[in-house]
PDB file of C-alpha atoms in Angstrom:
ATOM      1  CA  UNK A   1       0.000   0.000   0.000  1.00 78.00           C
ATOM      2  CA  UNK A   2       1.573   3.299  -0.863  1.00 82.00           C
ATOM      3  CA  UNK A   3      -0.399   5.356   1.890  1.00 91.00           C
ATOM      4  CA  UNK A   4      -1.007   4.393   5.141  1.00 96.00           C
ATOM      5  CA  UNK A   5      -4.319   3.133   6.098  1.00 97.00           C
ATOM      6  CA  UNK A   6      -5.742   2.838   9.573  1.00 97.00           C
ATOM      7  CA  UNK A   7      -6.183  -0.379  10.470  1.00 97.00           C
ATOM      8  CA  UNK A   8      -9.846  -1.627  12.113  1.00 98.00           C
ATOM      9  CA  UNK A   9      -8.025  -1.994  15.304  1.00 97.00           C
ATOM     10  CA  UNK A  10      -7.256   1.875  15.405  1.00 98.00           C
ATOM     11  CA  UNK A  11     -10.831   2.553  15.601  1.00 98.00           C
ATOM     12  CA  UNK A  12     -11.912  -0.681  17.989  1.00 98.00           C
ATOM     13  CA  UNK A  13     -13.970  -2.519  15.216  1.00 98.00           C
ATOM     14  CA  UNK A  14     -15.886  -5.981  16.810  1.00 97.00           C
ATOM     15  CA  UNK A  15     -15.225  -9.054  16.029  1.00 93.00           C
ATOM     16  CA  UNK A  16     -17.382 -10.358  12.757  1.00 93.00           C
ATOM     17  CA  UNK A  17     -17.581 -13.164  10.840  1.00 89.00           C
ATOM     18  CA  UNK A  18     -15.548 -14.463   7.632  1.00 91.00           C
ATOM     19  CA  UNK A  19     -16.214 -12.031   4.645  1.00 94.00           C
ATOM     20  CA  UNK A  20     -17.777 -12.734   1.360  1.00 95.00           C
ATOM     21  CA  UNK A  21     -14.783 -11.805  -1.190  1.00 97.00           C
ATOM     22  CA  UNK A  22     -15.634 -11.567  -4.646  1.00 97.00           C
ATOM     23  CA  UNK A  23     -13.382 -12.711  -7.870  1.00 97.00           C
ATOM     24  CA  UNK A  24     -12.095  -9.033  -8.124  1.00 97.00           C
ATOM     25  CA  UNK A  25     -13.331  -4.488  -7.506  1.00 97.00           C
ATOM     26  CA  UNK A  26     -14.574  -3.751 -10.824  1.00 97.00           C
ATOM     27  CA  UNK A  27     -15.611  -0.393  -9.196  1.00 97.00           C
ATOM     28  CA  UNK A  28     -16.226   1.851  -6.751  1.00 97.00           C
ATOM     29  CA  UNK A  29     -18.932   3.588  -5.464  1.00 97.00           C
ATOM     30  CA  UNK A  30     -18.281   6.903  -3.371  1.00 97.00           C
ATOM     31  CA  UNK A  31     -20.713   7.697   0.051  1.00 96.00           C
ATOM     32  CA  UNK A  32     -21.269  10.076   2.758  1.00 97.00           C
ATOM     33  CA  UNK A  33     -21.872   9.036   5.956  1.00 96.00           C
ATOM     34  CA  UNK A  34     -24.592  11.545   6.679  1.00 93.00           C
ATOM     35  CA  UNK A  35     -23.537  12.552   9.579  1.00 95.00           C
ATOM     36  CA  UNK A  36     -21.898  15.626  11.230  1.00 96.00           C
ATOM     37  CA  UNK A  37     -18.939  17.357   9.867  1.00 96.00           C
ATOM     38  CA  UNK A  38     -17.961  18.957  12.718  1.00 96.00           C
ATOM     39  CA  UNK A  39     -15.660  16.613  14.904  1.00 98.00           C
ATOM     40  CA  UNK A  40     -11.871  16.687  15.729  1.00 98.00           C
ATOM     41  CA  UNK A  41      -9.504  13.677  15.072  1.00 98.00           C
ATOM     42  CA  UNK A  42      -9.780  12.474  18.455  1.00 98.00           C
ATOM     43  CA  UNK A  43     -13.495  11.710  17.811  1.00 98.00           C
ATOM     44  CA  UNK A  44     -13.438   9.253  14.843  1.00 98.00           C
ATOM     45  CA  UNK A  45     -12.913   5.636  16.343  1.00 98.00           C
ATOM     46  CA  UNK A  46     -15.709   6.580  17.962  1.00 98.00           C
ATOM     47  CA  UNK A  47     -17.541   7.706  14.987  1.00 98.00           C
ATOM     48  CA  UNK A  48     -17.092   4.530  13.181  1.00 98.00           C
ATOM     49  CA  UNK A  49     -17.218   2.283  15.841  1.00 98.00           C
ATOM     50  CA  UNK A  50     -20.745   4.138  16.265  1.00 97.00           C
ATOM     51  CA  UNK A  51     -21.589   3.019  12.349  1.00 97.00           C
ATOM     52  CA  UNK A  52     -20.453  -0.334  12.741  1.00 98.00           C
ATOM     53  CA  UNK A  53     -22.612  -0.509  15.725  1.00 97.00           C
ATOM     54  CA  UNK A  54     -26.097   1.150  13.366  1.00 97.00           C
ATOM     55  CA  UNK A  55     -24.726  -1.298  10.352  1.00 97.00           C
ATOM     56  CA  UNK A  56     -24.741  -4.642  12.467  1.00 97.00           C
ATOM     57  CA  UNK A  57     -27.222  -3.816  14.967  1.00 97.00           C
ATOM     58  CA  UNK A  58     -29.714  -1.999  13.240  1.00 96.00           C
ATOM     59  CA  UNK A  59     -29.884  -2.796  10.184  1.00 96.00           C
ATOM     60  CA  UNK A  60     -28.622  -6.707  10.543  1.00 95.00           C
ATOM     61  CA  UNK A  61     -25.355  -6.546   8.536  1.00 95.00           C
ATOM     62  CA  UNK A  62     -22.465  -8.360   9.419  1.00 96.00           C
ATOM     63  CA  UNK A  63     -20.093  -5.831   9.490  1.00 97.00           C
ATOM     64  CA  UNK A  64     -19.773  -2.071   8.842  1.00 98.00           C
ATOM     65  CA  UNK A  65     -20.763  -1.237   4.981  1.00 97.00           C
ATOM     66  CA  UNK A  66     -18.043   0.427   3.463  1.00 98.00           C
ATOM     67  CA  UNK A  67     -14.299  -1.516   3.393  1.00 98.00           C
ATOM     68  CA  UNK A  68     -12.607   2.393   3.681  1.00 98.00           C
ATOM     69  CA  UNK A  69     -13.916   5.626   5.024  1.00 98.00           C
ATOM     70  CA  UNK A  70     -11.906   8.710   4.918  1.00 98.00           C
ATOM     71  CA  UNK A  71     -12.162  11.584   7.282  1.00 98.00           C
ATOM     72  CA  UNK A  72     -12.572  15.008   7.273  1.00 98.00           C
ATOM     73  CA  UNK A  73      -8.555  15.575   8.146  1.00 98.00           C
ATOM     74  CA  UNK A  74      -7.745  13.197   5.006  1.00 97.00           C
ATOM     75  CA  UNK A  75      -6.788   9.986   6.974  1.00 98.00           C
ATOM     76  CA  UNK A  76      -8.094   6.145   5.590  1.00 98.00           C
ATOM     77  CA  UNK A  77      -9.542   3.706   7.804  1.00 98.00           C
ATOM     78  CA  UNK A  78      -9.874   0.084   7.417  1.00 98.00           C
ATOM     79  CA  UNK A  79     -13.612  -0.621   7.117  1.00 98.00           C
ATOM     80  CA  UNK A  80     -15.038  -3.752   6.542  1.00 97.00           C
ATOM     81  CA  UNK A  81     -13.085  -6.684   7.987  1.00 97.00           C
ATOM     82  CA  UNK A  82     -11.209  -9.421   5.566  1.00 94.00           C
ATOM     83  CA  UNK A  83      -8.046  -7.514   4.214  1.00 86.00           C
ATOM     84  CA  UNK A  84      -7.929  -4.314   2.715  1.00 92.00           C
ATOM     85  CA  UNK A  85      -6.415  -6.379  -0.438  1.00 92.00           C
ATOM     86  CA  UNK A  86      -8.986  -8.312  -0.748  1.00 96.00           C
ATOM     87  CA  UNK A  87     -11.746  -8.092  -2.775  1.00 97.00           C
ATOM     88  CA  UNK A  88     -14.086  -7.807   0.507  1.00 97.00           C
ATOM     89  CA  UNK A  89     -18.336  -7.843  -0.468  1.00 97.00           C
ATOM     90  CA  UNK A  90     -19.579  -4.831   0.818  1.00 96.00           C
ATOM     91  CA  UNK A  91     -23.104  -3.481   2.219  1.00 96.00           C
ATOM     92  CA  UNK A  92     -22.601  -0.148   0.786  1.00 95.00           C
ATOM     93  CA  UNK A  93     -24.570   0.100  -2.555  1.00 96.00           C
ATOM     94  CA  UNK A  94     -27.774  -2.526  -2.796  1.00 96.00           C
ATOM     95  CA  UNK A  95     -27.286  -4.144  -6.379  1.00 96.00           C
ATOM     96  CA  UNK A  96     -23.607  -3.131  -6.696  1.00 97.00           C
ATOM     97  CA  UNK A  97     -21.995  -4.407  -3.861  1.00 97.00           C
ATOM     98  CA  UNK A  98     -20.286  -7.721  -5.584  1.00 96.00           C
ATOM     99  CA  UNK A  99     -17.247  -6.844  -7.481  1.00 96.00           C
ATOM    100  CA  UNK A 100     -17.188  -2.690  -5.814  1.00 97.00           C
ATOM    101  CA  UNK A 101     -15.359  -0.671  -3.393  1.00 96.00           C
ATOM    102  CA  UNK A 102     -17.031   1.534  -1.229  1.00 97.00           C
ATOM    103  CA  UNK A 103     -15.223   4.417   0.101  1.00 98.00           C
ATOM    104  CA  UNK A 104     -17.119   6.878   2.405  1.00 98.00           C
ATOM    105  CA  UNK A 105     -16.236  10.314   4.002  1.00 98.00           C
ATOM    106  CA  UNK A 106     -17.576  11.248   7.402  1.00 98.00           C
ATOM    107  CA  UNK A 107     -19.632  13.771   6.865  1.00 97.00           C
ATOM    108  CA  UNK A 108     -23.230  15.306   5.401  1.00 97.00           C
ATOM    109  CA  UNK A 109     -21.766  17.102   2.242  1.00 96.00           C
ATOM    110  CA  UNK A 110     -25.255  17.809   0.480  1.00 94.00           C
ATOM    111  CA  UNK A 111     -25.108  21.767   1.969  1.00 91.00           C
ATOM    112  CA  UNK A 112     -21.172  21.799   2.512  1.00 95.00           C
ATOM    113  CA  UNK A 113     -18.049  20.826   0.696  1.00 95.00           C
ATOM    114  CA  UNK A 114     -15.665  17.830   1.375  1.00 96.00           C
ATOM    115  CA  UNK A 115     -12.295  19.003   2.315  1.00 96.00           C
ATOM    116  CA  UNK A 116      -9.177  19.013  -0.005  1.00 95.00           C
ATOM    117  CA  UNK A 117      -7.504  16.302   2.288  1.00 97.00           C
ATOM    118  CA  UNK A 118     -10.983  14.236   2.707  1.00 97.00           C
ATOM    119  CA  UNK A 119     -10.696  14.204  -1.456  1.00 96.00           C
ATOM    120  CA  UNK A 120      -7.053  13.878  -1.927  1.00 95.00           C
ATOM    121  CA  UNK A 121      -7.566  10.626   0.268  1.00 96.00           C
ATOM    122  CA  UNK A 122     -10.501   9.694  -1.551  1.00 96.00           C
ATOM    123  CA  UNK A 123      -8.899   9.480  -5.060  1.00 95.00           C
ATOM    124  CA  UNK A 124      -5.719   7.807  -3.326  1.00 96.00           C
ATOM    125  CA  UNK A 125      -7.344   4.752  -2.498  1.00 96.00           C
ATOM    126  CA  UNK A 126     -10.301   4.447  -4.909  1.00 96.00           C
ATOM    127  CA  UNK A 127      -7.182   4.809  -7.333  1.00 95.00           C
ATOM    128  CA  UNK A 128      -5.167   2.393  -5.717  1.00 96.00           C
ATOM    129  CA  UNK A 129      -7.856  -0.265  -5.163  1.00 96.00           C
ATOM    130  CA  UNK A 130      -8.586  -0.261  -9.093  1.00 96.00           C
ATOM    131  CA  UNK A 131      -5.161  -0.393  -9.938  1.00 96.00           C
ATOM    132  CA  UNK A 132      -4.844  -3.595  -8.580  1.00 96.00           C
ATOM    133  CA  UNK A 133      -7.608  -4.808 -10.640  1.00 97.00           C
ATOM    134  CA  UNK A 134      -5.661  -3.173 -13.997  1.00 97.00           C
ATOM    135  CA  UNK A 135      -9.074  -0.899 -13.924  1.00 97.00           C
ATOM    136  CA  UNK A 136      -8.895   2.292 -15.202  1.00 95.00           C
ATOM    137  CA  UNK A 137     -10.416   4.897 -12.867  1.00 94.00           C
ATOM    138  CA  UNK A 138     -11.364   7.107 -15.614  1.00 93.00           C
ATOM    139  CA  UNK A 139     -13.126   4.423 -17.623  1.00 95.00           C
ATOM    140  CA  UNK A 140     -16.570   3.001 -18.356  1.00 96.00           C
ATOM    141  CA  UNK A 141     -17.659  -0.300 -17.557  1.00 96.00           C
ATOM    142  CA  UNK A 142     -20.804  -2.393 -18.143  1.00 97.00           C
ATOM    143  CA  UNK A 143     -22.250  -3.387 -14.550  1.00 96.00           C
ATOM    144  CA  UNK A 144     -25.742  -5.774 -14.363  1.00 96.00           C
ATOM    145  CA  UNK A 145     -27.848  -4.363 -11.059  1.00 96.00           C
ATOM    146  CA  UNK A 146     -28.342  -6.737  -8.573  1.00 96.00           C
ATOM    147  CA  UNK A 147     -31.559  -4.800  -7.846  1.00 96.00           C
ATOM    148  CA  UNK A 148     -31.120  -1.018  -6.180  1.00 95.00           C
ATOM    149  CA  UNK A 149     -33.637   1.565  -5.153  1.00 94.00           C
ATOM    150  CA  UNK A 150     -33.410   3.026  -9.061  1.00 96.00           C
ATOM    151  CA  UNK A 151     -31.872   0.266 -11.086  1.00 97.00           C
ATOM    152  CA  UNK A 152     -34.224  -2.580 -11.394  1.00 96.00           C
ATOM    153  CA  UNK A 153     -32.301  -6.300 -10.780  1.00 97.00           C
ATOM    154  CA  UNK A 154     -30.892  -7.846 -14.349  1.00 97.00           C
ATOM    155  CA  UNK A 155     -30.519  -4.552 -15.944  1.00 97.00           C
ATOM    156  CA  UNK A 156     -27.448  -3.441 -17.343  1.00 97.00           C
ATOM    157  CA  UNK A 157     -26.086   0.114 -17.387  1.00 97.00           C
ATOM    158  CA  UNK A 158     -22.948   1.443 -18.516  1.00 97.00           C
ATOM    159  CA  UNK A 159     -21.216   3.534 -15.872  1.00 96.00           C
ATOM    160  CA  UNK A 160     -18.078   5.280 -15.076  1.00 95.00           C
ATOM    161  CA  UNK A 161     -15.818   2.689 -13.046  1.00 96.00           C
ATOM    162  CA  UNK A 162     -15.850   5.579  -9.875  1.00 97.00           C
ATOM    163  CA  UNK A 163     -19.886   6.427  -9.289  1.00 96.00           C
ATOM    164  CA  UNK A 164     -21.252   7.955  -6.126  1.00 95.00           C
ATOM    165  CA  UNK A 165     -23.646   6.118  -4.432  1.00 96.00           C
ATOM    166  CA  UNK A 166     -26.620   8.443  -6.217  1.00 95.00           C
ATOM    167  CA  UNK A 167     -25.128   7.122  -9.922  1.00 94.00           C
ATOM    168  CA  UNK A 168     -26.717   3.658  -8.197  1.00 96.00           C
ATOM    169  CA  UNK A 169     -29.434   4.112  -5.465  1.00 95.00           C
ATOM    170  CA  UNK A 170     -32.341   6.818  -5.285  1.00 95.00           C
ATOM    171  CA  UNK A 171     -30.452   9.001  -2.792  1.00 94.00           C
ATOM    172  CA  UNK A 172     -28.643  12.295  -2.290  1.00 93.00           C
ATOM    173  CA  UNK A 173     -25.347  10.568  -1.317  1.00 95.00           C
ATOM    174  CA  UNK A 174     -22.508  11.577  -1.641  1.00 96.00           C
ATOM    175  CA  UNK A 175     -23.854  15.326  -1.707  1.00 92.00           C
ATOM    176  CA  UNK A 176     -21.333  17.793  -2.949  1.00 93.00           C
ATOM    177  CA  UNK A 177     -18.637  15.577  -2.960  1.00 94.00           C
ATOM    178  CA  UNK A 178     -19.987  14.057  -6.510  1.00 90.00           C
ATOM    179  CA  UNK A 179     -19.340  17.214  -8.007  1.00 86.00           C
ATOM    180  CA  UNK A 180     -15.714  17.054  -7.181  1.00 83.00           C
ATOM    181  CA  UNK A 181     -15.509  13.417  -8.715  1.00 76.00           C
ATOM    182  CA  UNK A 182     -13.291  15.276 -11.349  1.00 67.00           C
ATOM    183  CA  UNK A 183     -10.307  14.457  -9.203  1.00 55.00           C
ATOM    184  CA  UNK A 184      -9.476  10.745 -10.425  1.00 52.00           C
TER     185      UNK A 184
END
C-alpha cells in the first residue's frame, strides 16, 4: 500500500464473521456518511465504531458497509473486515456491492463541501484499489444491477468505473462531494 491506512483496530472494530470476497473491484462507489462534519480527530474511532454498531445492529449486517472511510482531516480507515487487499463484499450500494469498493467520508456534504484532504484521500485509495484490478479509474464499464432503489435487478447500465452512491441508489449521497468526482 503506498499510503497508510488505519487499520480496524485503530478505531476498535468488533469481532465479525468471515467475509464474502468476490473474484475481483470492478468499481467503486463513493458515500457520505450523513452525519456531522464537525468533529476533531480524536473523535473518529468513535464515529465509526458508532456506524459499525447502526450497520450490524440496526440494520442486521455483518459488518460495517463500506471496506474504507476517509475523514474530514484526510486519513483512511480500514472498514469492513477481511483484508484491505482483498476483494471484501460490501453493504454499501444494494445491487452493486459484488465486485465494488465503497469508500465513504464522514460527513453530510449535500449543503457543505468535502475538504481538499478528505478528497485527496478519496482518489488515493479508490485509485489504488482499481489499480490492482488493472481498472482504469477514468473508464466506463458495463455493470448488471443486482436490484437497487433506481436500477431494477438484471438490468445493465454502462457507468463510469468511480460512481457515487446516487449514480446507483435513489439518494442524495454523496452530496457535494460528486461534483468534485473530477479528481481521479
Amino acid at each position: 500500500v503506498p499510503f497508510y491506512i488505519q487499520p480496524r483496530s485503530a478505531w476498535g472494530a468488533r469481532a465479525t464473521s468471515a467475509p464474502s470476497v468476490a473474484s475481483s473491484v470492478r468499481m467503486a462507489v463513493v458515500h457520505h456518511t450523513a452525519s456531522s462534519n464537525s468533529y476533531s480527530a480524536a473523535q473518529v474511532p468513535g464515529i465509526i465504531r458508532g456506524m459499525q454498531a447502526f450497520h450490524m445492529d440496526g440494520n442486521g449486517w455483518s459488518d460495517i458497509a463500506y471496506n474504507f472511510i476517509v475523514d474530514r482531516f484526510g486519513s483512511i480507515w480500514e472498514g469492513r473486515g477481511g483484508g484491505i487487499t482483498r476483494p471484501v463484499i460490501g453493504a454499501h450500494a444494494r445491487g452493486f456491492n459484488t465486485g465494488s469498493g465503497g469508500v465513504s467520508v464522514i460527513g453530510n456534504y449535500v449543503g457543505a463541501s468535502p475538504t481538499s484532504a478528505s478528497l485527496e484521500s478519496v482518489a488515493r485509495v479508490v485509485g489504488w484499489r482499481l489499480e490492482a484490478y488493472n481498472v482504469d479509474p477514468r473508464a466506463w464499464g458495463t455493470f448488471t444491477s443486482g436490484g437497487s432503489t433506481s436500477i431494477p435487478a438484471g438490468r445493465v447500465v454502462n457507468l463510469p468505473v468511480v460512481v457515487g452512491h446516487r449514480d446507483v441508489g435513489a439518494t442524495s449521497c454523496p452530496g457535494a462531494i460528486q461534483n468534485s468526482m473530477t479528481f481521479l
